[in-house]
């Protein structure tokens, strides 16, 4: 029964003389298909996958010629006749570009014979005969006169049951890439591939990292069917249909066990990779011998089933090939269109960067409620996304992944946890420090303390640890952000998280799909891979260096601290690190050379006392004015900075007294650098100049190293109060309070002297 001329796109090439042509569709879902055998041709038959029959000579080459010529090409075709004896098989004529007769091309290249018997024949029979004679005389294809080529005409196939997947992975290696052709699409994420160029290895491949909706129970292939046939024809326009050999996207809808969107996922994959050359990246094999890989394909110019009348820009399915032949990631495209979901056990086989890229694509599809995510409602999470950006200065390093930044806009200190990384935990009251915690904190301190930074807040997280529960504490909200160091002249902007991870002092957190993460997550993963390959820090097999410190800064340690006094006095100038600011003039300083931590205060000065809570039988002490201002000033200037100390003496409480100055920081810029190095920051002088400290009344300034300068600065601060009173206005009140501070200190000192008397 002949039909008129129809249009379609070649979707599949079953053998050297049989094609599956997809028509167009206006609605969602698979397009109608027709399975056409070229009229009056007989091509060599492919063998069965189970090995019960082998290929006929030149069967593989014949199929490959027709596949490369026709797959994905627009065509016009018609049914010439139907043979009811073999399941209503339809025979017809197919033209590419309306001029290229496919049957004549096959015969002329020697990949099929002309069948002259039978009452039904092709209308182009004479042309076919002439093409066959020409191929015979030229020795093309199966008419080759080369005995060696004829001997190699039958391929020896290796199937999945021969552990071909494990052997291939061992030979190529994880992450290796091979060329293949997709023989069948069993589901949206399950394919049968044959490796090129000789086609001897056939494998079942699952897409790594994703899973499409299940197509349910597959229809059984009839005995004696063509082994290479992977799709059956849908009912044609005349009501005839070929006997099915495997489920197609169109037939899945009738399967009760098929999950929603399973046929759309299968049709999506078929339209892009079925019978096309692809790149297979091997990711791994599970314990059952199933191969998982990444499939890369070149986007087709025309997709089977795309609306014929729709312009290319308006048809989402009929996308043009990527510029420059760029290949697309099949799993990523399935996720992007909401036809697959990520699976953790399979993502673990992939590189971390690739796995998280798939998670990001899935997250975007969920947000747009595409396909399987229609009606999706995100599960409750303990995270909240933030969009706060600010600039400031780093005033404290809490650990290798936590810093305190002073906001330049309002002067408030904000505790920032670095997004998506975890450094070793510092010591706490109930646990020692983890390995490499001290090194991670010191690495960060040396590079960013006191530096201006740009902070981009990214998310909050509610935390409730078992220790917090035992202590009866509630949830604590932790703020996470991305911190970048503002570069000096001639420097490049540096990301703090990348610095720590690349040095091996932190690891990247493996987030769940629905969790917020750092905006530079992929770069963090790359830095972690670099640190792991270089065996740095926490990735090293070596034990971390031991950190032995004698801490004499705790209350009740005065006797032990006094043992160090003669050594410190003989040593003169020593280098240390300010670990903590106890008050405006008292510091906890670590002396690395001696391996000791002490309490240190500048000689001859005192800042207002901070309030003290009641404890150990003592009543609470009220704080003095300007105590918090002095503390904030000293904290910003000295906290965790490198200092030079000169110990002169020690008081009865175990506090060492002397001179403390900041170690000059290297700067660019000639005169500015020399000026900075000529005037080192002396804490005692700075506090006096700001009016935040006073000279002790019972100390003779002439006996202090900078005594005359101290007296001058204190007098200047008092004079500023007088000048402020003359000017009036807002400054008057501030300096009056400052003058009141001096008067109060005098009365307080007199009171103390009276108590001593």
Coordinates of C-alpha atoms in Angstrom, one line a residue, residues 488-688:
X488 CA 48.0 47.0 47.9
X489 CA 49.5 48.7 44.9
X490 CA 51.0 46.1 42.6
X491 CA 49.2 43.1 44.3
X492 CA 46.3 41.0 43.1
X493 CA 43.1 40.5 45.0
X494 CA 43.3 37.3 47.1
X495 CA 40.5 35.1 48.4
X496 CA 41.1 34.1 52.0
X497 CA 39.3 30.7 51.7
X498 CA 41.3 29.8 48.6
X499 CA 44.6 30.7 50.5
X500 CA 43.8 28.4 53.4
X501 CA 42.5 25.5 51.3
X502 CA 45.4 25.6 48.8
X503 CA 47.9 25.5 51.7
X504 CA 46.3 22.4 53.1
X505 CA 45.0 24.0 56.3
X506 CA 41.3 23.5 55.5
X507 CA 39.0 21.1 53.6
X508 CA 36.0 21.8 51.4
X509 CA 32.6 20.9 52.9
X510 CA 30.5 18.5 50.8
X511 CA 27.2 20.2 50.8
X512 CA 23.8 18.6 50.2
X513 CA 22.0 19.6 47.0
X514 CA 19.7 22.0 48.8
X515 CA 22.3 23.7 50.9
X516 CA 23.9 27.1 50.2
X517 CA 27.5 27.2 49.4
X518 CA 30.4 29.6 48.6
X519 CA 30.3 31.6 45.4
X520 CA 33.8 30.3 44.6
X521 CA 33.0 26.7 45.4
X522 CA 34.5 25.2 42.2
X523 CA 37.8 27.2 42.8
X524 CA 37.9 25.9 46.4
X525 CA 37.5 22.3 45.1
X526 CA 40.4 22.9 42.7
X527 CA 42.5 24.3 45.5
X528 CA 41.8 21.3 47.6
X529 CA 42.8 18.9 44.8
X530 CA 46.1 20.8 44.5
X531 CA 46.8 20.6 48.2
X532 CA 45.9 16.9 48.3
X533 CA 48.1 16.1 45.3
X534 CA 51.0 18.1 47.0
X535 CA 50.3 16.4 50.4
X536 CA 50.2 19.7 52.2
X537 CA 48.9 20.4 55.7
X538 CA 46.1 18.1 56.8
X539 CA 46.6 16.0 53.6
X540 CA 50.2 15.2 54.6
X541 CA 51.1 11.8 56.1
X542 CA 53.5 13.5 58.5
X543 CA 52.6 14.3 62.0
X544 CA 52.1 18.0 62.7
X545 CA 54.8 19.8 64.7
X546 CA 54.3 19.7 68.4
X547 CA 53.3 23.0 70.0
X548 CA 54.6 23.1 73.6
X549 CA 53.8 26.3 75.4
X550 CA 54.3 27.2 79.0
X551 CA 51.4 29.5 79.9
X552 CA 52.1 31.7 82.9
X553 CA 49.4 34.2 82.0
X554 CA 46.7 32.5 84.0
X555 CA 45.7 33.7 87.4
X556 CA 47.9 32.2 90.2
X557 CA 50.9 31.8 87.9
X558 CA 52.9 34.7 89.4
X559 CA 55.5 32.4 91.0
X560 CA 56.2 30.5 87.8
X561 CA 56.3 33.7 85.8
X562 CA 58.9 35.2 88.2
X563 CA 61.3 32.5 87.2
X564 CA 61.5 34.0 83.7
X565 CA 62.2 37.6 84.8
X566 CA 66.0 37.4 84.9
X567 CA 66.1 35.7 81.5
X568 CA 63.9 38.4 80.0
X569 CA 65.9 41.2 81.5
X570 CA 69.1 39.9 80.1
X571 CA 67.6 39.2 76.7
X572 CA 66.6 42.8 76.1
X573 CA 64.4 43.3 73.1
X574 CA 62.3 40.2 72.3
X575 CA 59.8 39.4 69.5
X576 CA 56.4 38.2 70.4
X577 CA 52.8 37.9 69.3
X578 CA 49.8 39.5 71.1
X579 CA 47.4 36.6 71.6
X580 CA 44.7 38.6 73.5
X581 CA 44.0 42.1 74.8
X582 CA 42.9 41.8 78.4
X583 CA 42.3 45.6 78.9
X584 CA 43.4 48.9 77.5
X585 CA 47.0 48.4 78.7
X586 CA 47.3 44.7 79.6
X587 CA 48.2 42.2 76.9
X588 CA 48.7 38.4 76.7
X589 CA 51.9 38.0 74.7
X590 CA 53.4 34.8 73.4
X591 CA 57.2 34.7 73.2
X592 CA 58.0 32.0 70.6
X593 CA 61.8 31.9 71.3
X594 CA 61.2 31.0 74.9
X595 CA 58.0 29.0 74.3
X596 CA 56.1 31.0 77.0
X597 CA 52.9 33.1 77.2
X598 CA 53.0 36.0 79.6
X599 CA 50.8 39.0 80.7
X600 CA 52.5 42.2 79.7
X601 CA 51.7 45.9 80.3
X602 CA 53.6 49.1 79.4
X603 CA 55.5 50.7 82.4
X604 CA 54.2 53.8 84.0
X605 CA 50.7 54.0 82.6
X606 CA 47.2 52.8 83.4
X607 CA 43.9 52.8 81.5
X608 CA 40.4 52.9 83.0
X609 CA 39.4 49.6 84.7
X610 CA 36.8 47.4 83.1
X611 CA 33.8 46.2 85.0
X612 CA 34.4 42.9 86.9
X613 CA 31.6 40.4 87.7
X614 CA 31.2 39.1 91.1
X615 CA 33.0 35.8 91.8
X616 CA 35.1 33.9 94.3
X617 CA 33.5 35.7 97.2
X618 CA 34.3 39.1 95.8
X619 CA 31.6 41.7 94.9
X620 CA 31.2 43.0 91.4
X621 CA 33.3 46.0 90.4
X622 CA 31.8 48.8 88.4
X623 CA 33.7 49.9 85.3
X624 CA 35.3 53.3 84.9
X625 CA 34.6 55.8 82.1
X626 CA 36.3 55.2 78.8
X627 CA 37.4 51.7 79.7
X628 CA 35.7 50.2 76.7
X629 CA 37.1 52.9 74.4
X630 CA 40.6 52.1 75.6
X631 CA 40.0 48.4 75.1
X632 CA 38.7 48.9 71.6
X633 CA 41.6 51.1 70.6
X634 CA 44.2 48.7 71.9
X635 CA 42.4 45.7 70.5
X636 CA 42.3 47.2 67.0
X637 CA 46.0 48.3 67.2
X638 CA 47.6 45.3 68.9
X639 CA 45.4 42.2 68.7
X640 CA 47.4 39.3 67.2
X641 CA 50.1 41.6 65.9
X642 CA 53.9 41.0 66.0
X643 CA 55.5 43.1 68.7
X644 CA 58.8 43.8 70.3
X645 CA 58.9 43.9 74.1
X646 CA 61.5 44.9 76.5
X647 CA 60.9 43.6 80.1
X648 CA 62.1 45.9 82.9
X649 CA 60.4 44.4 86.0
X650 CA 57.3 42.5 87.2
X651 CA 54.5 43.4 89.6
X652 CA 53.2 41.2 92.4
X653 CA 50.3 39.8 90.2
X654 CA 52.7 38.3 87.7
X655 CA 52.4 41.0 85.0
X656 CA 55.6 41.9 83.3
X657 CA 56.3 45.6 82.8
X658 CA 58.3 47.3 80.1
X659 CA 58.0 48.7 76.6
X660 CA 56.0 47.3 73.8
X661 CA 56.0 48.5 70.2
X662 CA 54.6 47.0 67.0
X663 CA 57.0 45.3 64.6
X664 CA 57.1 47.5 61.4
X665 CA 55.2 45.9 58.6
X666 CA 56.8 45.9 55.1
X667 CA 55.2 48.5 52.9
X668 CA 55.6 49.6 49.3
X669 CA 56.5 53.2 48.6
X670 CA 60.0 54.5 49.5
X671 CA 59.5 57.6 51.7
X672 CA 56.3 56.3 53.2
X673 CA 58.0 53.1 54.2
X674 CA 61.0 54.8 55.7
X675 CA 58.8 57.2 57.6
X676 CA 56.7 54.3 59.0
X677 CA 59.8 52.5 60.1
X678 CA 61.2 55.6 61.7
X679 CA 58.2 56.0 64.0
X680 CA 57.3 52.6 65.5
X681 CA 54.0 52.4 67.2
X682 CA 54.5 52.6 70.9
X683 CA 51.4 51.5 72.8
X684 CA 52.0 53.6 75.9
X685 CA 52.6 56.8 73.9
X686 CA 49.6 56.1 71.7
X687 CA 47.2 55.7 74.6
X688 CA 48.5 58.8 76.3

